[in-house]
CSV table of C-alpha atoms in Angstrom, one decimal:
chain,number,residue,atom,x,y,z
A,915,MET,CA,0.0,0.0,0.0
A,916,GLU,CA,1.4,3.4,-0.9
A,917,LEU,CA,1.4,6.2,1.6
A,918,ALA,CA,0.8,9.7,0.3
A,919,LEU,CA,1.7,12.2,3.0
A,920,ILE,CA,1.3,15.8,1.9
A,921,VAL,CA,3.1,18.5,3.8
A,922,LEU,CA,5.5,21.4,3.0
A,923,VAL,CA,9.0,20.6,4.2
A,924,PHE,CA,11.1,23.5,5.4
A,925,GLY,CA,14.8,23.9,5.0
A,926,LEU,CA,17.2,21.6,6.9
A,927,ALA,CA,19.2,24.5,8.4
A,928,SER,CA,16.6,25.0,11.2
A,929,SER,CA,16.5,21.3,12.1
A,930,GLY,CA,18.3,19.8,15.1
A,931,LEU,CA,18.6,16.7,13.1
A,932,ALA,CA,20.5,18.5,10.3
A,933,SER,CA,23.2,19.7,12.7
A,934,THR,CA,23.4,16.2,14.3
A,935,LEU,CA,23.7,14.4,11.0
A,936,SER,CA,26.2,16.9,9.6
A,937,ARG,CA,28.7,16.5,12.5
A,938,PRO,CA,32.0,15.4,10.9
A,939,LEU,CA,33.5,12.1,12.0
A,940,GLY,CA,36.8,13.8,12.4
A,941,THR,CA,40.2,12.3,12.4
A,942,LEU,CA,40.1,9.1,14.3
A,943,SER,CA,42.4,8.7,17.3
A,944,ALA,CA,43.0,5.6,19.4
A,945,ASP,CA,40.7,6.8,22.2
A,946,GLN,CA,37.8,8.1,20.0
A,947,PRO,CA,34.6,6.1,20.3
A,948,VAL,CA,33.5,3.8,17.5
A,949,ILE,CA,30.8,5.6,15.6
A,950,PHE,CA,28.1,3.1,14.7
A,951,GLU,CA,25.4,4.1,12.2
A,952,LEU,CA,22.3,1.9,11.5
A,953,TYR,CA,20.1,2.6,8.4
A,954,TYR,CA,16.9,0.6,8.8
A,955,GLU,CA,13.1,0.6,8.4
A,956,SER,CA,10.7,0.0,11.2
A,957,MET,CA,9.0,-3.2,10.0
A,958,CYS,CA,11.9,-5.0,8.4
A,959,PRO,CA,12.3,-8.4,10.1
A,960,ASP,CA,16.1,-8.5,9.7
A,961,CYS,CA,16.4,-5.0,11.1
A,962,GLN,CA,14.2,-6.0,14.1
A,963,ASP,CA,16.4,-9.0,14.6
A,964,PHE,CA,19.6,-7.0,14.6
A,965,VAL,CA,18.2,-4.5,17.1
A,966,LEU,CA,16.9,-7.2,19.4
A,967,HIS,CA,19.1,-10.3,19.3
A,968,GLU,CA,21.5,-11.1,22.1
A,969,MET,CA,24.6,-9.9,20.1
A,970,GLY,CA,22.8,-7.0,18.5
A,971,LEU,CA,22.4,-3.3,18.9
A,972,ASN,CA,20.3,-2.9,22.0
A,973,GLN,CA,22.2,-5.5,24.0
A,974,THR,CA,25.5,-4.1,22.9
A,975,TRP,CA,24.6,-0.5,23.8
A,976,SER,CA,23.3,-1.7,27.2
A,977,ILE,CA,26.6,-3.3,28.0
A,978,LEU,CA,28.9,-0.5,26.6
A,979,LYS,CA,26.8,2.7,27.2
A,980,ASP,CA,28.9,3.7,30.3
A,981,THR,CA,32.3,3.0,28.7
A,982,GLY,CA,32.4,5.8,26.2
A,983,ILE,CA,33.7,3.6,23.4
A,984,MET,CA,30.6,3.6,21.2
A,985,GLU,CA,28.5,6.3,19.7
A,986,VAL,CA,25.2,5.3,18.1
A,987,ARG,CA,23.3,7.0,15.3
A,988,ILE,CA,20.2,5.4,13.7
A,989,TYR,CA,18.1,6.4,10.7
A,990,PRO,CA,14.6,5.0,10.3
A,991,TYR,CA,13.9,5.2,6.5
A,992,GLY,CA,15.5,2.2,4.8
A,993,ASN,CA,14.2,1.3,1.4
A,994,ALA,CA,11.4,3.9,1.4
A,995,GLN,CA,11.1,6.2,-1.5
A,996,GLN,CA,10.1,9.9,-1.6
A,997,GLU,CA,8.8,12.1,-4.3
A,998,GLN,CA,8.4,15.8,-4.2
A,999,LEU,CA,5.1,16.9,-5.6
A,1000,PRO,CA,4.6,20.2,-7.6
A,1001,ASP,CA,3.4,22.0,-4.6
A,1002,GLY,CA,6.5,21.2,-2.6
A,1003,SER,CA,5.0,18.5,-0.5
A,1004,TRP,CA,6.3,14.9,-0.2
A,1005,ASN,CA,4.9,11.5,-1.1
A,1006,PHE,CA,6.4,8.5,0.7
A,1007,THR,CA,6.2,4.9,-0.3
A,1008,CYS,CA,7.6,2.4,2.2
A,1009,GLN,CA,8.6,-1.2,1.5
A,1010,HIS,CA,6.2,-2.7,4.0
A,1011,GLY,CA,3.4,-0.3,3.4
A,1012,HIS,CA,1.5,2.4,5.1
A,1013,ARG,CA,2.1,1.2,8.7
A,1014,GLU,CA,5.9,1.1,8.2
A,1015,CYS,CA,6.0,4.7,7.1
A,1016,LEU,CA,4.0,5.6,10.3
A,1017,GLY,CA,6.5,3.6,12.3
A,1018,ASN,CA,9.5,5.3,10.7
A,1019,ILE,CA,7.9,8.7,11.4
A,1020,ALA,CA,7.1,7.9,15.0
A,1021,GLU,CA,10.7,6.7,15.6
A,1022,ALA,CA,12.1,9.8,13.9
A,1023,CYS,CA,10.0,11.9,16.2
A,1024,ILE,CA,11.3,9.9,19.2
A,1025,LEU,CA,14.9,10.5,18.1
A,1026,ASP,CA,14.2,14.2,17.8
A,1027,GLU,CA,12.5,14.5,21.2
A,1028,ALA,CA,15.5,12.6,22.7
A,1029,GLN,CA,17.9,15.0,21.0
A,1030,TYR,CA,19.5,11.9,19.4
A,1031,ASP,CA,20.8,10.7,22.7
A,1032,PRO,CA,20.8,6.8,22.7
A,1033,ALA,CA,20.6,6.8,26.5
A,1034,LEU,CA,17.1,8.3,26.0
A,1035,PHE,CA,15.9,6.6,22.9
A,1036,MET,CA,17.4,3.1,22.7
A,1037,ASN,CA,15.1,1.2,25.0
A,1038,VAL,CA,12.1,2.9,23.4
A,1039,ILE,CA,13.1,2.0,19.9
A,1040,ALA,CA,13.9,-1.6,21.0
A,1041,CYS,CA,10.4,-1.9,22.5
A,1042,MET,CA,8.8,-0.7,19.3
A,1043,GLU,CA,10.9,-3.0,17.1
A,1044,ALA,CA,9.7,-5.9,19.3
A,1045,SER,CA,6.2,-5.2,18.1
A,1046,ASN,CA,4.5,-6.4,15.0
A,1047,ASP,CA,3.3,-2.8,14.5
A,1048,PRO,CA,5.8,-0.3,15.8
A,1049,ALA,CA,3.6,2.7,15.1
A,1050,ASP,CA,0.8,1.2,17.2
A,1051,ALA,CA,3.3,0.5,20.1
A,1052,THR,CA,4.6,4.0,20.2
A,1053,GLU,CA,2.6,5.3,23.2
A,1054,ALA,CA,3.1,2.2,25.4
A,1055,CYS,CA,6.8,2.0,24.6
A,1056,VAL,CA,7.5,5.7,25.2
A,1057,LYS,CA,5.7,5.7,28.5
A,1058,GLN,CA,7.2,2.4,29.7
A,1059,TRP,CA,10.8,2.9,28.8
A,1060,SER,CA,11.4,6.7,29.0
A,1061,LYS,CA,10.6,10.0,30.5
A,1062,LEU,CA,10.2,11.6,27.1
A,1063,ASP,CA,7.2,13.8,26.5
A,1064,TYR,CA,4.7,11.6,24.6
A,1065,ASP,CA,2.4,14.5,23.8
A,1066,GLN,CA,5.2,16.2,22.0
A,1067,ILE,CA,6.1,13.0,20.1
A,1068,ASN,CA,2.5,12.4,19.2
A,1069,THR,CA,2.1,15.9,17.9
A,1070,CYS,CA,5.2,15.5,15.9
A,1071,ARG,CA,4.2,12.2,14.3
A,1072,GLU,CA,0.7,13.4,13.4
A,1073,GLY,CA,1.9,16.7,11.9
A,1074,PRO,CA,4.3,18.3,9.5
A,1075,LYS,CA,7.3,18.0,11.8
A,1076,GLY,CA,7.2,14.2,11.5
A,1077,ILE,CA,7.1,14.3,7.7
A,1078,LYS,CA,9.9,16.8,7.7
A,1079,LEU,CA,12.1,14.5,9.9
A,1080,HIS,CA,11.3,11.5,7.7
A,1081,HIS,CA,12.2,13.5,4.7
A,1082,GLU,CA,15.6,14.3,6.3
A,1083,MET,CA,16.2,10.7,7.2
A,1084,GLY,CA,15.6,9.9,3.5
A,1085,LEU,CA,18.1,12.5,2.4
A,1086,LYS,CA,20.7,11.1,4.8
A,1087,THR,CA,20.0,7.5,3.5
A,1088,GLU,CA,20.1,8.6,-0.1
A,1089,SER,CA,23.5,10.2,0.4
A,1090,LEU,CA,25.2,6.9,1.4
A,1091,ASP,CA,28.4,6.1,-0.4
A,1092,PRO,CA,28.4,3.3,-1.3
A,1093,GLU,CA,24.6,3.4,-2.0
A,1094,HIS,CA,22.7,1.0,0.2
A,1095,ASN,CA,21.0,-1.9,-1.4
A,1096,PHE,CA,19.5,-3.7,1.6
A,1097,VAL,CA,18.7,-3.2,5.2
A,1098,PRO,CA,19.9,-3.2,7.9
A,1099,TRP,CA,22.8,-1.2,6.4
A,1100,ILE,CA,25.7,-0.7,8.8
A,1101,VAL,CA,28.3,2.1,8.6
A,1102,VAL,CA,31.2,2.2,11.1
A,1103,ASP,CA,33.4,5.3,11.4
A,1104,GLY,CA,32.0,6.5,8.1
A,1105,LYS,CA,32.8,3.3,6.2
A,1106,HIS,CA,30.7,0.4,4.9
A,1107,SER,CA,32.0,-2.9,3.5
A,1108,ASN,CA,30.9,-6.5,3.4
A,1109,ASP,CA,33.3,-7.4,6.1
A,1110,ILE,CA,32.1,-4.6,8.4
A,1111,GLN,CA,28.5,-5.5,7.7
A,1112,ASN,CA,29.0,-9.2,8.4
A,1113,GLN,CA,31.1,-8.9,11.5
A,1114,ALA,CA,28.9,-6.2,13.1
A,1115,GLN,CA,25.7,-8.1,12.2
A,1116,ASP,CA,27.1,-11.4,13.5
A,1117,ASN,CA,28.3,-10.1,16.9
A,1118,LEU,CA,28.2,-6.3,17.3
A,1119,LEU,CA,29.6,-6.3,20.9
A,1120,LYS,CA,32.7,-8.2,19.8
A,1121,PHE,CA,33.1,-6.1,16.7
A,1122,VAL,CA,32.9,-2.8,18.6
A,1123,CYS,CA,35.3,-4.0,21.3
A,1124,GLU,CA,37.8,-5.1,18.6
A,1125,SER,CA,37.4,-1.9,16.6
A,1126,PHE,CA,38.0,0.5,19.5
A,1127,GLY,CA,41.7,1.5,19.4
A,1128,GLY,CA,42.1,2.7,23.0
A,1129,GLU,CA,42.4,0.8,26.2
A,1130,LYS,CA,39.7,-1.8,26.3
A,1131,PRO,CA,37.1,-1.4,29.2
A,1132,SER,CA,36.4,-4.3,31.4
A,1133,GLU,CA,33.2,-5.0,29.5
A,1134,CYS,CA,35.3,-5.9,26.5
A,1135,GLN,CA,37.7,-8.1,28.5
A,1136,GLU,CA,34.6,-10.1,29.7
A,1137,VAL,CA,33.5,-10.5,26.1
A,1138,LYS,CA,36.9,-11.8,25.1
A,1139,SER,CA,36.9,-14.3,28.0
A,1140,VAL,CA,33.5,-15.6,27.0
A,1141,TRP,CA,34.6,-16.0,23.4
A,1142,ASP,CA,37.8,-17.7,24.4
A,1143,ARG,CA,35.8,-20.2,26.5
A,1144,MET,CA,33.4,-20.8,23.6
A,1145,LEU,CA,36.2,-21.4,21.2
A,1146,ALA,CA,37.9,-23.8,23.5
A,1147,LEU,CA,34.6,-25.7,24.0
A,1148,TYR,CA,34.1,-25.8,20.2
A,1149,GLN,CA,37.6,-27.2,19.7
A,1150,ARG,CA,36.9,-29.9,22.4
A,1151,ILE,CA,33.6,-30.8,20.8
A,1152,LYS,CA,35.2,-30.9,17.3
A,1153,ILE,CA,37.9,-33.3,18.6
A,1154,ASP,CA,35.4,-35.5,20.3
A,1155,ILE,CA,33.3,-35.8,17.1
A,1156,LEU,CA,36.4,-36.6,15.0
């Protein structure tokens, strides 16, 4: 089902999102956090799995959030398409239909209300992504998992601001280099490759810990210990089978 959403979209310069998205990655040094970016859409099963599984985004952020080694940026748009109409308004079509566009918009409004701080939005987004209908779960997830102002979020998602934010998410997604061809699409420190995608999607916690160039926090040492034990167990099992 196509979603036609008609609203005039104002310039990006006045948007808090614009300034957040335009912050340069800078010259990386050993102690700089790993900058993790996720391009996704709200009703994509693979995206939901990546956010929610035990080695995925929400769990990784929960473990590393106090270490300072990881910065998270997420963009709910994915494989949506947007078309500007003659009157300057925007028409969106989302891969999984009307409800997905509404979910994307709701999540964009949550990010904006949270000032793009994962400490404020991550649990809410995870809650929504655990639902079959993220848009429908918005109110319950916001109220259960945050102190964000739901009335402000609701006004945003039902009005022109939500469309504006979704449009901006689309511009950011469309500017990817290389261009994305599936979701979830993962960018780390400004780079995407098959190797980055596969490692991060397989075990994000391990990947972030290994990618961080500074002194590893204890949370990463615990991860290494767990993986060393798992590898040793695998080797013993392999020997026993042979």
